[in-house]
Short mmCIF file of C-alpha atoms in Angstrom, two decimals:
data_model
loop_
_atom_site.label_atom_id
_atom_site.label_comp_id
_atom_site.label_asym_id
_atom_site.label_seq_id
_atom_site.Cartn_x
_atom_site.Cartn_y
_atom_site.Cartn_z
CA UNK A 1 22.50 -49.28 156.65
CA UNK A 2 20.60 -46.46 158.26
CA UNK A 3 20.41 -43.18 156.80
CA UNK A 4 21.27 -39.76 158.65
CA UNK A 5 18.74 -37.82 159.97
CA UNK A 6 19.66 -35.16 156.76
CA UNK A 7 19.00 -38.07 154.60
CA UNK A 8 15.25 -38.75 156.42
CA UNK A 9 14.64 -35.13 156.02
CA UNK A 10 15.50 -34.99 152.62
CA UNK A 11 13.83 -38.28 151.71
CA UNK A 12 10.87 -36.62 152.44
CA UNK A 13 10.85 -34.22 150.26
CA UNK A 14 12.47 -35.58 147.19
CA UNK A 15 9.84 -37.77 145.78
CA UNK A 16 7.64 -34.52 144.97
CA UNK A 17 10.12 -32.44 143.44
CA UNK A 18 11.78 -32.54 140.10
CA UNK A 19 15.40 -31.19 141.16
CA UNK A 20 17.75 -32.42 143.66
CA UNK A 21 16.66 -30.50 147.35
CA UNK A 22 19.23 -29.03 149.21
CA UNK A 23 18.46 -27.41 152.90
CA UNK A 24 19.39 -23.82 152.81
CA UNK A 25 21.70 -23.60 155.62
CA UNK A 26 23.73 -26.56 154.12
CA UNK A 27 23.83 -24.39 150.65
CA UNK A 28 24.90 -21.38 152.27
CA UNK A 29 27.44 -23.43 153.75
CA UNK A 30 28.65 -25.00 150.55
CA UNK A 31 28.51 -21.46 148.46
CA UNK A 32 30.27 -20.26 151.22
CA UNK A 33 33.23 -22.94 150.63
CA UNK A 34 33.14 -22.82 147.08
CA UNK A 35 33.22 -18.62 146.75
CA UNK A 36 36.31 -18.81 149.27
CA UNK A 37 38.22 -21.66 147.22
CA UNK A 38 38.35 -23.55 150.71
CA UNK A 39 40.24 -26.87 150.03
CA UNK A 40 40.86 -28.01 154.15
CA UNK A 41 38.69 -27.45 156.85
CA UNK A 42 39.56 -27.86 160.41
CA UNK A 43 36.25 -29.93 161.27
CA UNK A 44 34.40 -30.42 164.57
CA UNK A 45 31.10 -32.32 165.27
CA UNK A 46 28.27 -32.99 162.74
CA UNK A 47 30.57 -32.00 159.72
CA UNK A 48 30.38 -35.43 157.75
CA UNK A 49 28.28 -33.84 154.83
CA UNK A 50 30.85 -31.17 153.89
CA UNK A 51 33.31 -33.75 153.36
CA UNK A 52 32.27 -33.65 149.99
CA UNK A 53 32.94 -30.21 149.35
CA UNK A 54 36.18 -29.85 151.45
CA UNK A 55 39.20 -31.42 152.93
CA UNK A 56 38.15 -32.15 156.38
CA UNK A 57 40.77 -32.29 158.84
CA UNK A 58 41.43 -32.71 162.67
CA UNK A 59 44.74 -30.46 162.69
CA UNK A 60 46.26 -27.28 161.51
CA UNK A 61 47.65 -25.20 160.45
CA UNK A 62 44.23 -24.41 158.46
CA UNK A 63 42.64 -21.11 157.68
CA UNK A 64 39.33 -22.32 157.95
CA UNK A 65 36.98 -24.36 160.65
CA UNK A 66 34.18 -25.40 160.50
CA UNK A 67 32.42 -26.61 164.14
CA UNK A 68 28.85 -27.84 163.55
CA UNK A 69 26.99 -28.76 167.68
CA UNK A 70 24.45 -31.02 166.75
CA UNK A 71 24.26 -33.22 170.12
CA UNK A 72 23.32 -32.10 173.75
CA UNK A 73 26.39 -29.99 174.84
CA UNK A 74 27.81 -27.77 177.15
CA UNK A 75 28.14 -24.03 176.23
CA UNK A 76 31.70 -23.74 178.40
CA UNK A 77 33.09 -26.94 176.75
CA UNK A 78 32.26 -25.59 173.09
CA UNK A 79 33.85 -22.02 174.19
CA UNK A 80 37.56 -24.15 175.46
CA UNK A 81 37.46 -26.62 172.11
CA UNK A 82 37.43 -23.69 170.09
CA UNK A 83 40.05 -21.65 171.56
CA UNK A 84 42.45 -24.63 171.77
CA UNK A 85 41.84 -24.81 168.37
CA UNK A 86 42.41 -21.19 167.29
CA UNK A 87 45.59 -21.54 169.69
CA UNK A 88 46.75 -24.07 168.34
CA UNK A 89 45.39 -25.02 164.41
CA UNK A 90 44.03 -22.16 163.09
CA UNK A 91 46.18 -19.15 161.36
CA UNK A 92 45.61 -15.62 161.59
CA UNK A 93 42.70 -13.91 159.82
CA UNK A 94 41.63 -17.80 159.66
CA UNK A 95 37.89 -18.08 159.80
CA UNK A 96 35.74 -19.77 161.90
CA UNK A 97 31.90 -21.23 160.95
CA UNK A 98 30.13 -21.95 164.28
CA UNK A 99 26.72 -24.06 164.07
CA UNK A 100 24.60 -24.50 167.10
CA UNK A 101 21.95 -26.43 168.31
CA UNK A 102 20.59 -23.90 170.66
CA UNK A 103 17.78 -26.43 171.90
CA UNK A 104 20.40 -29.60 172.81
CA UNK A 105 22.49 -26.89 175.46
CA UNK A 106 22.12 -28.61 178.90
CA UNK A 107 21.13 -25.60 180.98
CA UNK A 108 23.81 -25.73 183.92
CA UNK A 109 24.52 -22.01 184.16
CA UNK A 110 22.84 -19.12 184.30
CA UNK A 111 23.10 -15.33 185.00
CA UNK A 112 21.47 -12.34 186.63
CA UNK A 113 20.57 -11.41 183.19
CA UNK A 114 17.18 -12.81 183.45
CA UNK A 115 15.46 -10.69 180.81
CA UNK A 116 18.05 -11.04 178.06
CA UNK A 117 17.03 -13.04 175.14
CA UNK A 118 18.28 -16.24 174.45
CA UNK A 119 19.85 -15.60 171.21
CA UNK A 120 21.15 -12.41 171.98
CA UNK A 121 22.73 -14.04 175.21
CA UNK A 122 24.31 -16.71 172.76
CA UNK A 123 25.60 -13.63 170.99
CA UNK A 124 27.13 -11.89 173.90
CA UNK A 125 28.54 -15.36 175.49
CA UNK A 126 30.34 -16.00 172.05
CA UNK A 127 31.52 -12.36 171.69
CA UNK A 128 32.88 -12.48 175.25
CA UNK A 129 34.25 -15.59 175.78
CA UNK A 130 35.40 -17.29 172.65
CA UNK A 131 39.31 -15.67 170.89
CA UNK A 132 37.94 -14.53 167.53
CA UNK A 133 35.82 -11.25 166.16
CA UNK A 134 32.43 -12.11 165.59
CA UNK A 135 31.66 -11.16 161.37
CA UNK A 136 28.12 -12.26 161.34
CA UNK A 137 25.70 -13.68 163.18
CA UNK A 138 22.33 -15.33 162.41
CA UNK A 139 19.86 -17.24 164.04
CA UNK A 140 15.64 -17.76 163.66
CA UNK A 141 14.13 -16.28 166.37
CA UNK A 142 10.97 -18.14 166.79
CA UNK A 143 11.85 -21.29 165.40
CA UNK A 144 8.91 -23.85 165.75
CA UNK A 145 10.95 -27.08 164.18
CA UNK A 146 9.99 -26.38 160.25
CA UNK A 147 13.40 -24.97 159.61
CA UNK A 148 15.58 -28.27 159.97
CA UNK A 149 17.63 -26.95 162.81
CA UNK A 150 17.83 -30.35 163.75
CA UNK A 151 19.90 -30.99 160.34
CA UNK A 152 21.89 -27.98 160.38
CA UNK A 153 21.67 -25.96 163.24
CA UNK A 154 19.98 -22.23 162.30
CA UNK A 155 22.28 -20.31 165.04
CA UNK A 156 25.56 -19.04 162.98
CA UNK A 157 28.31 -17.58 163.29
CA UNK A 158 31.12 -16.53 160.93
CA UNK A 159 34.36 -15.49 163.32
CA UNK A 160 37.64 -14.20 162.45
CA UNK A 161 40.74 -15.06 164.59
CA UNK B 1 19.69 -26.79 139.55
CA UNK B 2 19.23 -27.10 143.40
CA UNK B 3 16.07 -26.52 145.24
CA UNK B 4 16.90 -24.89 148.54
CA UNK B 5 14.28 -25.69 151.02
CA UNK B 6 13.96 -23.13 154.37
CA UNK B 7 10.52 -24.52 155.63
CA UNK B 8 9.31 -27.55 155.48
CA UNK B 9 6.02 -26.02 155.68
CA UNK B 10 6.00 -24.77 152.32
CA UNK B 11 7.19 -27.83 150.92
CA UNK B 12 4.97 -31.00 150.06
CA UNK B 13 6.07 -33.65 152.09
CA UNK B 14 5.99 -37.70 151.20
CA UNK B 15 3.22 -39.58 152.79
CA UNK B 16 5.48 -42.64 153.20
CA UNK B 17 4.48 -43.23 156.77
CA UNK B 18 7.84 -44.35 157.90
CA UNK B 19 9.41 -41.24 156.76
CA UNK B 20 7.07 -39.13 158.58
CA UNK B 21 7.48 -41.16 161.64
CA UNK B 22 11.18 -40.03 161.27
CA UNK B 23 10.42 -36.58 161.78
CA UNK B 24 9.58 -36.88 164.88
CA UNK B 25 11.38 -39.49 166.29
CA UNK B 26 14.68 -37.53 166.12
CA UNK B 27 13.29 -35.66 169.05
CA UNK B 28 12.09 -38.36 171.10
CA UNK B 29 14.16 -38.58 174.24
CA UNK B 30 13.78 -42.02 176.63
CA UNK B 31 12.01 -41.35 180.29
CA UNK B 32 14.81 -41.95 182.72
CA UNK B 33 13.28 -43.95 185.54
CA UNK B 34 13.34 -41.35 187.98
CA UNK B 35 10.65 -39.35 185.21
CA UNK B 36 9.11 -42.72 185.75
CA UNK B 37 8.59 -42.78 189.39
CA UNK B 38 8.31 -39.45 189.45
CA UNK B 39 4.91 -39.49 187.11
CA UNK B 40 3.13 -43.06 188.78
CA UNK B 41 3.61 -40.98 191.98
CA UNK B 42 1.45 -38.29 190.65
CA UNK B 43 -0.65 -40.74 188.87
CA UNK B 44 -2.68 -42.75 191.36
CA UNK B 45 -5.39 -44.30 189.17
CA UNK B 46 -7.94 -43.79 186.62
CA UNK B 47 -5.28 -42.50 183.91
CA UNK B 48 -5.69 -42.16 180.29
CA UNK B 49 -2.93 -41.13 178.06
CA UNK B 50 -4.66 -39.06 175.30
CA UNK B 51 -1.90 -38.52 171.66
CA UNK B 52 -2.82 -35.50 170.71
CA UNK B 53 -1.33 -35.52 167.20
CA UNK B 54 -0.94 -32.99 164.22
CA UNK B 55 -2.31 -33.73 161.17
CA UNK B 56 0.08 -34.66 158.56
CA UNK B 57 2.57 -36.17 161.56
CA UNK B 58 -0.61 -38.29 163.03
CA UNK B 59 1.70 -41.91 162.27
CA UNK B 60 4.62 -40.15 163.82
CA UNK B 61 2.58 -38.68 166.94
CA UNK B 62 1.59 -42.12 167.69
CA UNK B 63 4.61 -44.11 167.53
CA UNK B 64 6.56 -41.41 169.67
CA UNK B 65 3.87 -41.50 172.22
CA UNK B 66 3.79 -45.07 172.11
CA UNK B 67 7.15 -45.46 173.32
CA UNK B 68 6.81 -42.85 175.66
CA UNK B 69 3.71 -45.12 177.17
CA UNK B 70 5.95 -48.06 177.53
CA UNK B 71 8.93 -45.98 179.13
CA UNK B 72 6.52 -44.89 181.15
CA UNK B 73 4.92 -48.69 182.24
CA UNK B 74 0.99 -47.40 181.89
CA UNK B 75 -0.61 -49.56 180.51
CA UNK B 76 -1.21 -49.80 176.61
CA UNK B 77 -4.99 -50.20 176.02
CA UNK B 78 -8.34 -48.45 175.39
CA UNK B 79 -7.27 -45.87 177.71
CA UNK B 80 -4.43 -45.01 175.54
CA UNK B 81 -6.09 -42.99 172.77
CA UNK B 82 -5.08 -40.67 169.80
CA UNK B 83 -7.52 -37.59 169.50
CA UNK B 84 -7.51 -34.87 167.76
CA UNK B 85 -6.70 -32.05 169.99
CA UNK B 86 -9.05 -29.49 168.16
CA UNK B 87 -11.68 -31.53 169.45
CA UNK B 88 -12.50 -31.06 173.02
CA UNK B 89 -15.87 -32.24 172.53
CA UNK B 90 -14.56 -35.61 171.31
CA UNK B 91 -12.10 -35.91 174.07
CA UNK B 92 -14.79 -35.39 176.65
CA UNK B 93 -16.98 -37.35 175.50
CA UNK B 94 -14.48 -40.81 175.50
CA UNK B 95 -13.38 -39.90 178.57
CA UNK B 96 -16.26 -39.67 180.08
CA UNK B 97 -17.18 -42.87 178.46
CA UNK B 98 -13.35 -44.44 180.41
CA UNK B 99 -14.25 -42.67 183.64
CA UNK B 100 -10.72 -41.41 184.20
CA UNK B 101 -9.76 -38.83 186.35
CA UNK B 102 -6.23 -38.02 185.14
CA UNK B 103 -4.59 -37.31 181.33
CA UNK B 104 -1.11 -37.77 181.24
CA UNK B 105 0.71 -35.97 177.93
CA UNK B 106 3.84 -36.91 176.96
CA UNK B 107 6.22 -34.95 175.00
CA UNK B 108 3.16 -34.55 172.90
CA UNK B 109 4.85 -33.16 169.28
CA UNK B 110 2.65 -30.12 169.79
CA UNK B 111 4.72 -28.92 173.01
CA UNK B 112 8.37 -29.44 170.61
CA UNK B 113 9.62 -25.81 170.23
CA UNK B 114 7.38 -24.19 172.34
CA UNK B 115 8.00 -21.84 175.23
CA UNK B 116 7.48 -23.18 178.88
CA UNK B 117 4.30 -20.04 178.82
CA UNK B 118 2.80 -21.67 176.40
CA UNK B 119 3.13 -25.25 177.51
CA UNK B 120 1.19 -23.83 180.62
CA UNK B 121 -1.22 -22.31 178.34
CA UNK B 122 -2.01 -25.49 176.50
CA UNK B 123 -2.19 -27.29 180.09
CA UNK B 124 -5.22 -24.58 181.39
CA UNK B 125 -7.06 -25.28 178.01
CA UNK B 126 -6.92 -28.79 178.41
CA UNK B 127 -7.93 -28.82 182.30
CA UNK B 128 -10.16 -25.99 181.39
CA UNK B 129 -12.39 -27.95 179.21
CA UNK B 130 -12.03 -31.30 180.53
CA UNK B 131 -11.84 -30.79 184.14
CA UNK B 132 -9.20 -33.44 184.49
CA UNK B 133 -6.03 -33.44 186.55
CA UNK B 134 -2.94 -32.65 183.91
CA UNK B 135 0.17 -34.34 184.05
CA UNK B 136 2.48 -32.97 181.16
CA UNK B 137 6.25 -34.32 180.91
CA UNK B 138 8.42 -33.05 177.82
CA UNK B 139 12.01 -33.33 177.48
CA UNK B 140 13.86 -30.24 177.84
CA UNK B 141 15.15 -30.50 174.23
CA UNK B 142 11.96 -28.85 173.00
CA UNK B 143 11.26 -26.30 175.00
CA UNK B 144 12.37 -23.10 173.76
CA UNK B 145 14.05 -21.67 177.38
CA UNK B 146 17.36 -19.38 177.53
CA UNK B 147 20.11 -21.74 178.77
CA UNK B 148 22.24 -19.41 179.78
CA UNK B 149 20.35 -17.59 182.04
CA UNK B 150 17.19 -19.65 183.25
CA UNK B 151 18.03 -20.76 187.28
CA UNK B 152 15.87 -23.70 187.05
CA UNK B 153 15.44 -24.14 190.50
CA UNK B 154 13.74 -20.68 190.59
CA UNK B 155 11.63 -21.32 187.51
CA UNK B 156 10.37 -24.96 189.19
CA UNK B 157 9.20 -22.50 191.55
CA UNK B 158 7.50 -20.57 189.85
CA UNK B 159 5.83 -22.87 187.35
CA UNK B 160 4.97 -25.60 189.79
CA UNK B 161 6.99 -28.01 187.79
CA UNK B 162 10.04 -29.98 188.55
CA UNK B 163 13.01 -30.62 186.09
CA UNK B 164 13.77 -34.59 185.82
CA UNK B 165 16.82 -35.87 183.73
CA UNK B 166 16.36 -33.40 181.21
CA UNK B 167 12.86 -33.51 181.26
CA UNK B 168 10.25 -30.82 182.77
CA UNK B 169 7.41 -32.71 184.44
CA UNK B 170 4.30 -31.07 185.20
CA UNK B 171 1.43 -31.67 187.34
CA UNK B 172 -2.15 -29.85 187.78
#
């Protein structure tokens, strides 16, 4: 049986510390769940750890998603799977938890905007593009792999239909 | 009580080699064989592919590379080294010893998360000091690039570079 890649990371660290190690963007996550009383989560993509915490479902009507991108992806695909979900699953004032992988986005597109910065292109693509106000955003700006992005993507949003 | 951990650089990490070969190998992408045909082109003769490893991820550096080398079909033997990359001096002085005219990197761990600037930047030190030809191919994955606004064709361009089944290959 092979582990997941959280599990490797984790692994790692476990045999020097006394408590059990959490990564902090899966805690946020979790406290997250937990303060809101969450019991069923519309779920997309690398979600499979949560499951533990909440109901994980693939239909509505739900007032809460969560969409994790964890594999190479298309930024225009992402935008349509989460509309036809907020169309179609998700209730008003339902929120939204978008994770992505900023590094596995296949670069097929691009704009005139050449000086804009990545992240705060993300930013303005989701704010433009995707059916839901943007409540907060966060991301690591000069992320040099020591941050686990590659266990739970460090580019967040929380989005309210 | 949870830890939380943010940075694995703060944290003490196993020294179970096969969990530190994990870390990297998440990232390792396989060379399509268009990278493939693409690089021997470049590569005429008298190659050595030089590892050029961090410190704690040195098992992990190797075996990624080591795949990459086979992908790749150059040959696995003494000119396939691991060196330290701090140490020009070293790196020189084997080389010298193989009397090879090219280095070929390949998604060397050190160029994961870096921007395509300072990929460049590494290449010139490299060249700089060792007066070989460079060939440098690293999977688009770990290069920190805006994809939504990078034209790529413009950006081969202007780096010299060509993009190869998601991989930016590198020659100079």
């Amino acid at each position: 049986m092979s582990n997941t890649w959280r599990e490797q990371q984790l692994a790692v660290f476990q045999g020097n510390c006394a408590e059990p190690v959490v990564i902090q963007q899966d805690h946020d996550l979790v406290d997250f769940i937990i303060n809101n009383q969450y019991t069923t989560a519309l779920a997309y993509g690398d979600t499979e750890y949560f499951s533990r915490y909440v109901n994980l479902v693939k239909t509505g009507p739900v007032n809460f998603c969560i969409f994790i991108v964890n594999e190479p992806f298309d930024f225009d695909e992402i935008v349509k799977k989460i509309n036809t979900a907020i169309k179609y699953h998700i209730v008003n004032d339902g929120i939204i938890y978008l994770s992505i992988n900023k590094f596995l986005a296949f670069p097929t597109r691009y704009s005139n905007d050449r000086n804009v910065e990545y992240d705060q292109l993300i930013y303005q693509y989701v704010n433009e593009n995707i059916n839901a106000e943007i409540l907060s955003y966060s991301y690591v700006k000069n992320d040099k792999g020591s941050m686990f992005n590659f266990v739970h993507p460090l580019t967040r949003f929380y989005l309210k239909v | 009580m949870k830890k939380i951990i943010q940075n694995f650089k703060d944290m003490e990490m196993s020294t179970d080699p096969v969990l530190i070969k994990s870390l990297v190998e998440k990232q390792y992408q396989p060379v399509s064989q268009k990278i493939i045909d693409y690089v021997n082109n470049l590569v005429i003769k008298n190659c050595a592919v030089v590892f050029s490893g961090g410190q704690q991820l040195s098992t992990a550096d190797a075996y990624v590379e080591y795949k990459h080398i086979k992908d790749l079909g150059l040959p696995l033997n003494q000119k396939s080294l691991f060196l330290d990359k701090n140490n020009v001096d070293l790196i020189n002085l084997t080389l010298s010893k193989l009397k090879v005219s090219t280095l070929v990197f390949l998604h060397s761990p050190e160029f994961s998360y870096l921007t395509l600037n300072e990929i460049l930047l590494l290449i010139d030190y490299y060249k700089t000091h060792t007066n070989k030809q460079i060939i440098v191919a690293v999977s688009i994955f770990n290069i920190c690039f805006n994809r939504l606004s990078t034209n790529l064709e413009e950006l081969e361009k202007s780096v010299g570079g060509k993009f190869i089944d998601n991989h930016f290959v590198i020659s100079v």
